[in-house]
């Protein structure tokens, strides 16, 4: 799924000062905001990244959490062909099925426990539609910012179904990076971690983690404690770099599920607007113009039974930066 808000907010993420490693996890709680994605029966998502308190966790720059939604009531996901630049999209479902088509020629399905990762780079277009087999739609849509040297890389699409790892009352599926002895083969352009973790009732799980990584703990269901911080459903806990281990406690009498994200701090300034990531206002304006002019930059999505998604109007001002808070 993509950012199809009709009035998207512009954002720019900046560099931080260096941070010395610390022994104990420092956790900030990021609360979501509800964002309707448009249409007569707007699909609403809970967005925790980006926001004023934090715009990046590693290279993770966008996190939407949605469902469980009754498709009969909401209409499901219907996102016409639309463009992307400067990023990778990471699609991960808990329930349901989404049909993906892109201008690379990929025709694939997003299913629970299976990763679809699409690289936009210089430009790509794709569509996403929940299938007739879907009665409940529930998952996350994530974006990864590409480093400057790879921002114009070629289009790409990868699919991966990780095998579950079981340990300490938990089931772990590592879809990006390495965790708990499981390694994902999926290629990224900066050091990243992405994993789904299901914790048994009242279980505690301690994981060895890279102390150079920032981490995000996004709670899908249940109540989870990280260090001394309790995270409710749909909240995202930002864990500062430093710890070599992360302990997750399920405070619930039912299974809890989280998505664990991580990466080295992203030390570049980027501008985000609509479905584009660039390095300044002119990058965004050029990408929008290319899309509206049907440029070959984005290609065409074959066999989609409908029109492309038009770009919203640019703001009547230069897109200005938003930064992460300085690291102590």
Short mmCIF file of C-alpha atoms in Angstrom, two decimals, residues 27-29 169-170 197-207 216-239 246-260:
data_model
loop_
_atom_site.label_atom_id
_atom_site.label_comp_id
_atom_site.label_asym_id
_atom_site.label_seq_id
_atom_site.Cartn_x
_atom_site.Cartn_y
_atom_site.Cartn_z
CA UNK A 27 12.55 3.82 24.86
CA UNK A 28 10.36 6.62 23.47
CA UNK A 29 6.69 5.91 22.80
CA UNK A 169 7.81 -18.85 24.14
CA UNK A 170 8.04 -16.97 20.86
CA UNK A 197 7.48 -11.82 16.62
CA UNK A 198 4.56 -13.59 18.30
CA UNK A 199 4.90 -13.93 22.09
CA UNK A 200 2.99 -16.50 24.12
CA UNK A 201 0.86 -15.19 27.03
CA UNK A 202 3.09 -13.61 29.70
CA UNK A 203 6.23 -14.76 27.84
CA UNK A 204 9.54 -12.90 28.02
CA UNK A 205 11.99 -13.04 25.12
CA UNK A 206 15.56 -11.71 25.16
CA UNK A 207 17.20 -11.13 21.79
CA UNK A 216 11.33 0.18 16.62
CA UNK A 217 8.86 -2.12 18.38
CA UNK A 218 5.44 -1.82 16.71
CA UNK A 219 2.71 -3.61 18.67
CA UNK A 220 0.03 -5.23 16.54
CA UNK A 221 -1.86 -6.92 19.37
CA UNK A 222 -1.48 -7.31 23.10
CA UNK A 223 0.52 -5.19 25.55
CA UNK A 224 4.30 -5.44 25.43
CA UNK A 225 6.92 -4.10 27.84
CA UNK A 226 10.33 -3.07 26.55
CA UNK A 227 12.76 -2.25 29.38
CA UNK A 228 10.49 -0.32 31.77
CA UNK A 229 8.19 1.01 29.06
CA UNK A 230 4.78 -0.52 28.35
CA UNK A 231 3.53 -0.32 24.76
CA UNK A 232 -0.17 -0.67 23.93
CA UNK A 233 -1.63 -1.90 20.68
CA UNK A 234 -0.63 0.22 17.65
CA UNK A 235 2.07 2.11 19.58
CA UNK A 236 5.66 2.08 18.38
CA UNK A 237 8.51 2.06 20.87
CA UNK A 238 11.69 3.73 19.61
CA UNK A 239 14.75 2.13 21.20
CA UNK A 246 16.46 -6.39 23.88
CA UNK A 247 13.95 -8.03 26.21
CA UNK A 248 10.28 -8.14 25.24
CA UNK A 249 7.65 -9.02 27.87
CA UNK A 250 4.11 -9.92 26.88
CA UNK A 251 1.98 -8.36 29.63
CA UNK A 252 -1.17 -9.93 28.17
CA UNK A 253 -3.07 -13.12 28.97
CA UNK A 254 -3.29 -13.77 25.20
CA UNK A 255 -0.59 -13.98 22.52
CA UNK A 256 1.01 -10.66 21.59
CA UNK A 257 2.39 -9.81 18.17
CA UNK A 258 4.94 -7.17 17.26
CA UNK A 259 6.91 -6.06 14.23
CA UNK A 260 10.53 -5.35 15.17
#
